[in-house]
PDB file of C-alpha atoms in Angstrom:
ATOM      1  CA  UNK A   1      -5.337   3.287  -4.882  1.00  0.00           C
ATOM      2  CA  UNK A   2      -6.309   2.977  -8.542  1.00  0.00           C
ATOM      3  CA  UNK A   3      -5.134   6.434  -9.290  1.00  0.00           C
ATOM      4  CA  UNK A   4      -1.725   6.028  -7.337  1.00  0.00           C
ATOM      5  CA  UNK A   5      -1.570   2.459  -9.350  1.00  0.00           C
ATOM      6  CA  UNK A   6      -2.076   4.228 -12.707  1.00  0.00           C
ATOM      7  CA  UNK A   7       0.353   6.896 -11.806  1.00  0.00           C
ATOM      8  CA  UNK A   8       3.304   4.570 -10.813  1.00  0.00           C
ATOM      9  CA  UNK A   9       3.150   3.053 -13.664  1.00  0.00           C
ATOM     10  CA  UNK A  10       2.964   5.859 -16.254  1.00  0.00           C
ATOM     11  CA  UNK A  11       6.426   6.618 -15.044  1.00  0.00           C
ATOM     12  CA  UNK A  12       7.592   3.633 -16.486  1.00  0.00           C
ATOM     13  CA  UNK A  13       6.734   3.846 -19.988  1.00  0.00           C
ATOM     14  CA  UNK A  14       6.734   0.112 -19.926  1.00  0.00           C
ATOM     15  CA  UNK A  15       2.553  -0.423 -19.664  1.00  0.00           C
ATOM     16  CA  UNK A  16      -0.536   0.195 -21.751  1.00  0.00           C
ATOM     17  CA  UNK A  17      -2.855   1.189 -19.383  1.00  0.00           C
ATOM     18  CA  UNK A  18      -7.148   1.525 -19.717  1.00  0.00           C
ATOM     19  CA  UNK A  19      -8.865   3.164 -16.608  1.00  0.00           C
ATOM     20  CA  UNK A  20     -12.506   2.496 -16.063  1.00  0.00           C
ATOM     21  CA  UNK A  21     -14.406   4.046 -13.750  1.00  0.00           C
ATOM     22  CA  UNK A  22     -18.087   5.064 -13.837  1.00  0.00           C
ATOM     23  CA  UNK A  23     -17.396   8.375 -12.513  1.00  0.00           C
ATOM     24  CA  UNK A  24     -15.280  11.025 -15.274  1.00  0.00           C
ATOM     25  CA  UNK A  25     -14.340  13.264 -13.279  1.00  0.00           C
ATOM     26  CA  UNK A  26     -12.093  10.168 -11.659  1.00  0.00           C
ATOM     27  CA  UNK A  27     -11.641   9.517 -14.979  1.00  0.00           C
ATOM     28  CA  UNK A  28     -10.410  13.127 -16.265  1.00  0.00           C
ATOM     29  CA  UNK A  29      -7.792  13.557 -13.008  1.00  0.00           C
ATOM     30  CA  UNK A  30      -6.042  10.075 -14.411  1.00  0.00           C
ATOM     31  CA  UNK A  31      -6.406  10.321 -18.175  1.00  0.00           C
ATOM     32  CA  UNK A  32      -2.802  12.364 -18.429  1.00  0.00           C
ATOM     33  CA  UNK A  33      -1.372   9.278 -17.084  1.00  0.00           C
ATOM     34  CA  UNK A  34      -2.584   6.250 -19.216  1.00  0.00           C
ATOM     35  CA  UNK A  35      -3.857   5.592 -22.720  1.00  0.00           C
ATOM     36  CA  UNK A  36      -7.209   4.920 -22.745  1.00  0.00           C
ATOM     37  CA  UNK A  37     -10.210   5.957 -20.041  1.00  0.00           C
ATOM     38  CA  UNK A  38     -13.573   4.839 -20.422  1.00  0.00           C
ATOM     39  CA  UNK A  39     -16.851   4.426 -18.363  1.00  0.00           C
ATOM     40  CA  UNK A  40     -17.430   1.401 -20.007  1.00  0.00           C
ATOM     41  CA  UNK A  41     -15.777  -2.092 -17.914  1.00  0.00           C
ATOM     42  CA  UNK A  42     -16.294  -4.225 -21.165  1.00  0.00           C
ATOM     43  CA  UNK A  43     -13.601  -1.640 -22.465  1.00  0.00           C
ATOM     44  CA  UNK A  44     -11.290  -2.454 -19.537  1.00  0.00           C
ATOM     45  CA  UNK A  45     -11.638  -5.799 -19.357  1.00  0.00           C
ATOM     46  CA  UNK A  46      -9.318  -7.428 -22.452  1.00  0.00           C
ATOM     47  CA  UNK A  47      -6.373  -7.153 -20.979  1.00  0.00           C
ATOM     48  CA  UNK A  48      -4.552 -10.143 -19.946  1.00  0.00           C
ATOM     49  CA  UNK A  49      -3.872  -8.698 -16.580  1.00  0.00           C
ATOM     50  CA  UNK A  50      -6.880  -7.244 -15.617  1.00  0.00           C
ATOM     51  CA  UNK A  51      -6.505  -4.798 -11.719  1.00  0.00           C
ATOM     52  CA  UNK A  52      -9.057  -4.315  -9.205  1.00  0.00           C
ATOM     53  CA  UNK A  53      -9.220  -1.585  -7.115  1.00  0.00           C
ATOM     54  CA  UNK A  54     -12.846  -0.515  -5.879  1.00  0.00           C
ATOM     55  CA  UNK A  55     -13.878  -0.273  -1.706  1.00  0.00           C
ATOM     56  CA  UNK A  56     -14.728  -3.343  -0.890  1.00  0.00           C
ATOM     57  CA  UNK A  57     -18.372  -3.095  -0.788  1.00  0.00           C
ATOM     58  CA  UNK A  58     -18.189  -2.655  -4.568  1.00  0.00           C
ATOM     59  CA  UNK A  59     -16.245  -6.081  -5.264  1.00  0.00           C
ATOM     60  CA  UNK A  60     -19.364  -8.211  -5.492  1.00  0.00           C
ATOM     61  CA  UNK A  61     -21.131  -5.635  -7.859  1.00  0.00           C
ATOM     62  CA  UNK A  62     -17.979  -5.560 -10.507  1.00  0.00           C
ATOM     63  CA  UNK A  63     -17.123  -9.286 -10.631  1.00  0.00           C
ATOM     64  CA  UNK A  64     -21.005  -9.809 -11.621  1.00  0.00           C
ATOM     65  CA  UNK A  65     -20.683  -7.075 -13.975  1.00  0.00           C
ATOM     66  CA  UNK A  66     -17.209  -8.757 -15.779  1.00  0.00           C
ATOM     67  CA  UNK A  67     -16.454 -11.815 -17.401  1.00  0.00           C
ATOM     68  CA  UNK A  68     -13.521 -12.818 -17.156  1.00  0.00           C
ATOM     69  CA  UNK A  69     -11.460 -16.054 -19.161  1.00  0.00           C
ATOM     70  CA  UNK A  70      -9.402 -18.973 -17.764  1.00  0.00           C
ATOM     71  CA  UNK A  71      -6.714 -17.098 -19.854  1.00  0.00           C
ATOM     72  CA  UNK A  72      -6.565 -14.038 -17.759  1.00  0.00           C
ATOM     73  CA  UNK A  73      -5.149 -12.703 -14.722  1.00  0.00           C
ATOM     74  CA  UNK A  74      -7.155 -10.654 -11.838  1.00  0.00           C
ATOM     75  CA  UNK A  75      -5.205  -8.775  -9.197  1.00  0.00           C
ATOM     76  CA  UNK A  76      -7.787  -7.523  -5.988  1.00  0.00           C
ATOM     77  CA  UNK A  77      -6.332  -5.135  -4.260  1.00  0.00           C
ATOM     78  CA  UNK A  78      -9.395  -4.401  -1.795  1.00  0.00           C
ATOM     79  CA  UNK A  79      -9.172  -4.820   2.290  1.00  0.00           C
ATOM     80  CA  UNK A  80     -10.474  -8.023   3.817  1.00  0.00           C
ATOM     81  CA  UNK A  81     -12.002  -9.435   0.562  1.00  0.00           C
ATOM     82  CA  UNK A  82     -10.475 -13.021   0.351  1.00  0.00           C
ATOM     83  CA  UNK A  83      -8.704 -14.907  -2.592  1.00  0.00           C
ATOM     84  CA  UNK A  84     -11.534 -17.513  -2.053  1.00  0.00           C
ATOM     85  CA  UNK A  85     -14.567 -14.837  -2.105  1.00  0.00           C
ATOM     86  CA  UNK A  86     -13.480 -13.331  -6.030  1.00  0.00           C
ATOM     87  CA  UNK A  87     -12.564 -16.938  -6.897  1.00  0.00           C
ATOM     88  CA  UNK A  88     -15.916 -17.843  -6.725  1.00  0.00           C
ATOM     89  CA  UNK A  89     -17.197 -15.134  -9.003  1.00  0.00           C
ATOM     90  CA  UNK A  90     -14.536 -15.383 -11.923  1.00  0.00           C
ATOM     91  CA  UNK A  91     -12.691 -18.050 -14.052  1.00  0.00           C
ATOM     92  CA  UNK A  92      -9.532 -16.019 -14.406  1.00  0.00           C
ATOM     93  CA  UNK A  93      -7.012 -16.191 -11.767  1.00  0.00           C
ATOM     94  CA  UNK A  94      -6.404 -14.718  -8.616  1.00  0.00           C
ATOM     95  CA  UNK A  95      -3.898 -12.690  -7.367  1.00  0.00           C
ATOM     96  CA  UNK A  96      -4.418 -11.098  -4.154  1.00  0.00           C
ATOM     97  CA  UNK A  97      -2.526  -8.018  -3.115  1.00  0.00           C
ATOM     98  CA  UNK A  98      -2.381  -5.264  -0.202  1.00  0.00           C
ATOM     99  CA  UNK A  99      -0.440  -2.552  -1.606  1.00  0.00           C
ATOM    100  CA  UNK A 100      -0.034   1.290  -0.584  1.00  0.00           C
ATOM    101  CA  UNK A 101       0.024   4.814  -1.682  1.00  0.00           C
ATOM    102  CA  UNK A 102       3.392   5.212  -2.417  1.00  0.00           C
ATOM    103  CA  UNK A 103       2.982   2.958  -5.388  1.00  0.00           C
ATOM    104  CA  UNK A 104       2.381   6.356  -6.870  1.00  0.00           C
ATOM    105  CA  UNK A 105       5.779   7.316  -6.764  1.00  0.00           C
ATOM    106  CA  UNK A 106       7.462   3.529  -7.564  1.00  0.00           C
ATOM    107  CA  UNK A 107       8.174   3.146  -3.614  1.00  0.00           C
ATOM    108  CA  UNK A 108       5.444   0.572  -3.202  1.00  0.00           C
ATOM    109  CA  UNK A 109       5.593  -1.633  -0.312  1.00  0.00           C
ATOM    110  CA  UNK A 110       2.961  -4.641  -1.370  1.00  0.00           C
ATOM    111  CA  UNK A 111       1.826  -8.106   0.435  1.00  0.00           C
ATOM    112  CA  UNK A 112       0.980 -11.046  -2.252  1.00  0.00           C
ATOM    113  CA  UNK A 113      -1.245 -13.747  -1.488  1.00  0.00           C
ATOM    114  CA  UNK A 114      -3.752 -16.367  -3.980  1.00  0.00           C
ATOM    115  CA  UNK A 115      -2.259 -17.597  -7.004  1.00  0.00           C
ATOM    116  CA  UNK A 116       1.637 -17.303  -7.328  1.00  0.00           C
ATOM    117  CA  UNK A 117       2.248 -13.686  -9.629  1.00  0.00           C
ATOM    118  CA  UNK A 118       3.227 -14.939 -13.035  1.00  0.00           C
ATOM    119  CA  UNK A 119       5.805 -12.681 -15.001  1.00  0.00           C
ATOM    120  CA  UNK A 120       3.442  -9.819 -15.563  1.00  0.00           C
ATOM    121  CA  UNK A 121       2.173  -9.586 -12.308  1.00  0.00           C
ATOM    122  CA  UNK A 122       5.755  -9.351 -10.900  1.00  0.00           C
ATOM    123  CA  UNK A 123       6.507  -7.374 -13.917  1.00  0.00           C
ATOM    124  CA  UNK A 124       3.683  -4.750 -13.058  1.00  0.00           C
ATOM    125  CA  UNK A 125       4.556  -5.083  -8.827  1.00  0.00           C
ATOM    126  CA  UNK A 126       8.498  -4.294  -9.631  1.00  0.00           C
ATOM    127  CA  UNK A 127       7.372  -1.440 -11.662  1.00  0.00           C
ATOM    128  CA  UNK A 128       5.749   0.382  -8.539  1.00  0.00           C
ATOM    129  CA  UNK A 129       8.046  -0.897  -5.927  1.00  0.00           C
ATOM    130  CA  UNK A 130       8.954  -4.047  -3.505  1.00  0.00           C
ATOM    131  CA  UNK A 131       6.541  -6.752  -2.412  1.00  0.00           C
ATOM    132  CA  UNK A 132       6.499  -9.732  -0.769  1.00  0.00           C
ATOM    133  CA  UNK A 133       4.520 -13.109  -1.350  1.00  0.00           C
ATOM    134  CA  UNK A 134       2.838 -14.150   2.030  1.00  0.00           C
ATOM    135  CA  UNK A 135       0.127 -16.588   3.474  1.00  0.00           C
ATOM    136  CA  UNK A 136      -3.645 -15.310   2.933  1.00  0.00           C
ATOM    137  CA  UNK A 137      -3.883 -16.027   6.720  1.00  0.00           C
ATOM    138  CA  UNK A 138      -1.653 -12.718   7.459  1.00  0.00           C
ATOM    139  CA  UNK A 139      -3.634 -10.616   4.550  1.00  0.00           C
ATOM    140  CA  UNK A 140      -4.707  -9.168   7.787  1.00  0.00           C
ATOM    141  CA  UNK A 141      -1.563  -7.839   9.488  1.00  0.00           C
ATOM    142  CA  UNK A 142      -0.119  -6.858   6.235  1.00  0.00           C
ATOM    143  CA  UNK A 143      -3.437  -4.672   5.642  1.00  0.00           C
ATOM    144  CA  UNK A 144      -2.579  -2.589   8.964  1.00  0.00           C
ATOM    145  CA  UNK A 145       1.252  -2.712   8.904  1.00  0.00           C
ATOM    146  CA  UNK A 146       1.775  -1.630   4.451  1.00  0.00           C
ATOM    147  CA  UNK A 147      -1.822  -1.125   3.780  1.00  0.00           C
ATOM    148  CA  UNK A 148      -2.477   1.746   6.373  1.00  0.00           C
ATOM    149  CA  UNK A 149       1.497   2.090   7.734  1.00  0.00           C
ATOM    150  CA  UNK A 150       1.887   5.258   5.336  1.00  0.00           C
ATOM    151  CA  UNK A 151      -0.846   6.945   7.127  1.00  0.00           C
ATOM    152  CA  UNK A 152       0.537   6.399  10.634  1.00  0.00           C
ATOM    153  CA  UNK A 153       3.993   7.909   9.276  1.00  0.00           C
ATOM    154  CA  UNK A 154       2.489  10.833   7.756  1.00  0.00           C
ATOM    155  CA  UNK A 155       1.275  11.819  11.072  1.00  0.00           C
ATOM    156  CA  UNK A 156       4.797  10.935  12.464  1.00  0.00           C
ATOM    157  CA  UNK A 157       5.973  13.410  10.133  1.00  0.00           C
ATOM    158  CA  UNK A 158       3.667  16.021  10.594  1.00  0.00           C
ATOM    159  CA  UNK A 159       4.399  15.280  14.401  1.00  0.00           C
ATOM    160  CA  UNK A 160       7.802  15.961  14.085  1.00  0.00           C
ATOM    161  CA  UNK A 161       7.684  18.902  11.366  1.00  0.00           C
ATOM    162  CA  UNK A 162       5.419  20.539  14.316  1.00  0.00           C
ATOM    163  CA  UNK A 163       8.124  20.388  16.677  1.00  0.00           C
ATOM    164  CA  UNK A 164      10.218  22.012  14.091  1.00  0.00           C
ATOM    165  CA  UNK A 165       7.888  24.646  13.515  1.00  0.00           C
ATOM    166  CA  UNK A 166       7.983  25.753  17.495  1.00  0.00           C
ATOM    167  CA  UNK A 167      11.330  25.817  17.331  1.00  0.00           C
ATOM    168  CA  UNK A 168      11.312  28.409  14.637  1.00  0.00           C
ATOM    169  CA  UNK A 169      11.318  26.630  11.451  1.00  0.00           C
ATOM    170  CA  UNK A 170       9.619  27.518   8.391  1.00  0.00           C
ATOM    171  CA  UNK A 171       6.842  25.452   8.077  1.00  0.00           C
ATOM    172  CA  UNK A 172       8.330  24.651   4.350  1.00  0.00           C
ATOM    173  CA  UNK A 173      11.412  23.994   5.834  1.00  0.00           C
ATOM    174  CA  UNK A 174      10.682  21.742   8.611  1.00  0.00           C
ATOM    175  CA  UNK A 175       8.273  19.216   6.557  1.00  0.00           C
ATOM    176  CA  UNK A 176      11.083  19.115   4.236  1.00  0.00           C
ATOM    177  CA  UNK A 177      13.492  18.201   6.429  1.00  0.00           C
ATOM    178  CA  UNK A 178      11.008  15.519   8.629  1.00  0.00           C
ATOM    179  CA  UNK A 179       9.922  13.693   5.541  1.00  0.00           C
ATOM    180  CA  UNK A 180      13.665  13.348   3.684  1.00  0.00           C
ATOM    181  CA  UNK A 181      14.386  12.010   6.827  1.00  0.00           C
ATOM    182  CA  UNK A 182      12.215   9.547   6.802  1.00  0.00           C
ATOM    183  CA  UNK A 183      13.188   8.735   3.361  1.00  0.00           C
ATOM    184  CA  UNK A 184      16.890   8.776   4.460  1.00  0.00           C
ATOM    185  CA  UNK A 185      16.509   6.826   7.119  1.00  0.00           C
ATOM    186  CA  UNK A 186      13.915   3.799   5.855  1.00  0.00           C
ATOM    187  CA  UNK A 187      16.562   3.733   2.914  1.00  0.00           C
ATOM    188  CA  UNK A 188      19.152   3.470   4.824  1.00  0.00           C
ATOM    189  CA  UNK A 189      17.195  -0.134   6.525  1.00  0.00           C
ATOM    190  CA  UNK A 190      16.463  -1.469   3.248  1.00  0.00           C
ATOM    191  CA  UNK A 191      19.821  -1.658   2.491  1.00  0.00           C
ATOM    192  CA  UNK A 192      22.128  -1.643   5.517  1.00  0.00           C
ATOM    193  CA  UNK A 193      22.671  -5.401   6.735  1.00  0.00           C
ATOM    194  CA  UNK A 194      22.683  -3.593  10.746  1.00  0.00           C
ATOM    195  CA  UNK A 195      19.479  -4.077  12.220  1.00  0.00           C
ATOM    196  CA  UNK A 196      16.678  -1.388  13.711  1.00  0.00           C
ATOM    197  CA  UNK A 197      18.364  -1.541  17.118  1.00  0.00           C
ATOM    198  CA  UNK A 198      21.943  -0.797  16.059  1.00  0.00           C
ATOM    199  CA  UNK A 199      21.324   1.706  13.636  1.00  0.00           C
ATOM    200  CA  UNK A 200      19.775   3.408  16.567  1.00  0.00           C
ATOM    201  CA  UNK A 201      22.912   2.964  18.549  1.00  0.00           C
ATOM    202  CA  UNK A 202      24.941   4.162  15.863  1.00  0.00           C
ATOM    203  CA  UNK A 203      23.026   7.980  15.874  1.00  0.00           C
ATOM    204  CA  UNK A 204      23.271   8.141  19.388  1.00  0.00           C
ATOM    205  CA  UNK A 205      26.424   9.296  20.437  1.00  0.00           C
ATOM    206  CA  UNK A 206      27.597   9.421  24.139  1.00  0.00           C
ATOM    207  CA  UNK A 207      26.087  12.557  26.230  1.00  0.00           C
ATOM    208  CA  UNK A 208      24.996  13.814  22.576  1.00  0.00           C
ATOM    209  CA  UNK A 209      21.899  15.119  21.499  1.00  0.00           C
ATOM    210  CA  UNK A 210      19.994  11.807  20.135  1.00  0.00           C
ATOM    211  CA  UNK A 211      20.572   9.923  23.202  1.00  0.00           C
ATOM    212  CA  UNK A 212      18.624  13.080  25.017  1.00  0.00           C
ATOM    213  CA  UNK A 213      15.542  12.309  22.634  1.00  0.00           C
ATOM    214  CA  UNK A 214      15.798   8.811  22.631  1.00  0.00           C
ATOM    215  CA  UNK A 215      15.579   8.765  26.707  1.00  0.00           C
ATOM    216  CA  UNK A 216      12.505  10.383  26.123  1.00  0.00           C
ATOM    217  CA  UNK A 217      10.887   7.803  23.362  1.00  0.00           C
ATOM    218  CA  UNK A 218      12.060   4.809  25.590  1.00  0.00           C
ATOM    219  CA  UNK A 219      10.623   6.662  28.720  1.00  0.00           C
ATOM    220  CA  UNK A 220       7.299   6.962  26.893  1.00  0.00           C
ATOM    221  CA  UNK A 221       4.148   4.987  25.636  1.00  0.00           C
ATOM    222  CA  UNK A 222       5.285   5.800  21.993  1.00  0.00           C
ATOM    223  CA  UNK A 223       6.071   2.528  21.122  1.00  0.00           C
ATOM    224  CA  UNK A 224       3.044   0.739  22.549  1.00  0.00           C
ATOM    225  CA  UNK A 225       0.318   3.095  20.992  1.00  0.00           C
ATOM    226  CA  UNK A 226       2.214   2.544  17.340  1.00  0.00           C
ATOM    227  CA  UNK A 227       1.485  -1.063  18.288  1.00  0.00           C
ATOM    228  CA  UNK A 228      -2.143  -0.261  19.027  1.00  0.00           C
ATOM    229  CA  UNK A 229      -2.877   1.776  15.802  1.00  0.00           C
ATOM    230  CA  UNK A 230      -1.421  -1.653  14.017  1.00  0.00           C
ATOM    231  CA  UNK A 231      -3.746  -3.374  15.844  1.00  0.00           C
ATOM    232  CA  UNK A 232      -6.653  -1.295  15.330  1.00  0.00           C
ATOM    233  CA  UNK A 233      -6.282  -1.542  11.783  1.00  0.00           C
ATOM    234  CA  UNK A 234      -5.877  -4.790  11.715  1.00  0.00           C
ATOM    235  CA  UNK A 235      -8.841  -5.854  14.185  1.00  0.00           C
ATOM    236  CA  UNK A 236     -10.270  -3.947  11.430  1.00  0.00           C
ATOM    237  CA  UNK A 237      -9.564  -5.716   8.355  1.00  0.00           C
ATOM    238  CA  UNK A 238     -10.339  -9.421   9.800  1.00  0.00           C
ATOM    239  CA  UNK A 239     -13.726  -7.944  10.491  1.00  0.00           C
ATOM    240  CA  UNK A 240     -13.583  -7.397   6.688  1.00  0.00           C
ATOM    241  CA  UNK A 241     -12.377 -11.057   5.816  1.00  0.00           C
ATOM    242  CA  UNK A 242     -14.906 -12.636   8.120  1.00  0.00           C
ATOM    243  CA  UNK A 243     -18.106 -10.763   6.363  1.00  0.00           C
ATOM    244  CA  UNK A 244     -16.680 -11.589   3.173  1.00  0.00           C
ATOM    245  CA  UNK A 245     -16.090 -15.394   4.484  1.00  0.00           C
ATOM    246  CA  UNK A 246     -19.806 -15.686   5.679  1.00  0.00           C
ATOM    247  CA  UNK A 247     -21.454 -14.569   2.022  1.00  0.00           C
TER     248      UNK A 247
END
């Protein structure tokens, strides 16, 4: 997530960027992309806006290891680890986040939770794509649905570039065509003011070859087992908040 962070922004040209990390090789794949690298989190930590983006596991270890002012401004982005947990082990303030991969190529989809983002932290969110400010309490759901959603439509793809493939597609060819649509058609819900359902009525045409496939999709358990993958994933992150809520 750091490296898809550091690569968003570079496209900018708007932010001065430091990555630490204790590992350079990690360091050396993200060093085209920002101005400084270093193995050293003193380095790293000056900035005003300071972002955190280690597993989970390592949270505890790097707040001990930084220290942090009243006057700065720390954005977690790890799964399950609660505004309330880093509070406790820094003076500067909390913003809590659940972003995604895509932040790599500005098309970010991002939860916000903790301290209301001041101007740079909306300044740095806008910069990698859309987010939204919700309760802590649905940190959770937002980890499963943005946090892990690209996953579950990468597979989608890959399901449906597959099917292309048997038909006698290029294999090229039909992953192209799967993922613009995607693109195409989760544009086209950002900014049509039709909702899900009739912009599915408006493909299918009567006795036409959408209808066919949605009969099939609406026959099946598709929709139910893209429910339980959410839920998985998010079963999964309130086990995270709850160990992080008894230390």
């Amino acid at each position: 997530m750091g490296s898809a962070f550091i690569k968003g922004l570079s496209r900018t040209g708007t932010h001065d960027v430091t990555a630490c990390d204790p590992d350079p090789s990690a360091l050396d794949s993200v060093a085209p992309y920002c101005q400084q690298t270093t193995t050293t989190v003193d380095d790293a930590v000056e900035s005003d806006l300071v972002v955190l983006t280690v597993k989970p596991n390592a949270v505890d270890d790097v707040l001990q290891a930084i220290d942090l002012s009243s006057d700065q401004t720390l954005v977690t982005a790890a799964a399950g680890v609660t505004t309330e947990f880093v509070e406790a082990r820094t003076d500067a303030t909390v913003v809590r986040i659940m972003p995604n991969l895509p932040a790599e190529t500005g098309n970010m989809a991002a939860a916000v939770a903790g301290d209301k983002p001041d101007a740079d932290v909306r300044q740095l969110l806008d910069s990698l794509g859309e987010a939204v400010e919700i309760d802590e309490g649905l940190m959770d759901t937002a980890t499963a649905l943005n946090g892990s959603g690209p996953a579950f439509v990468f597979y989608l793809i890959k399901a449906m570039k597959q099917a292309g493939v048997e038909e006698g597609l290029s294999a090229d060819d039909a992953e192209l065509l799967a993922a613009q649509t995607f693109k195409g058609a989760a544009e086209t819900v950002l900014q049509s003011e039709r909702d899900v359902d009739e912009l599915i009525e408006a493909v299918c045409s009567p006795k036409g070859t959408t209808i066919e496939g949605m009969t099939v999709l609406r026959e099946s358990d598709v929709e139910t087992e893209i429910g339980n993958a959410l839920f998985a994933a998010s079963d999964r992150a309130r086990e995270l908040s709850e160990e992080y809520d008894s230390e």
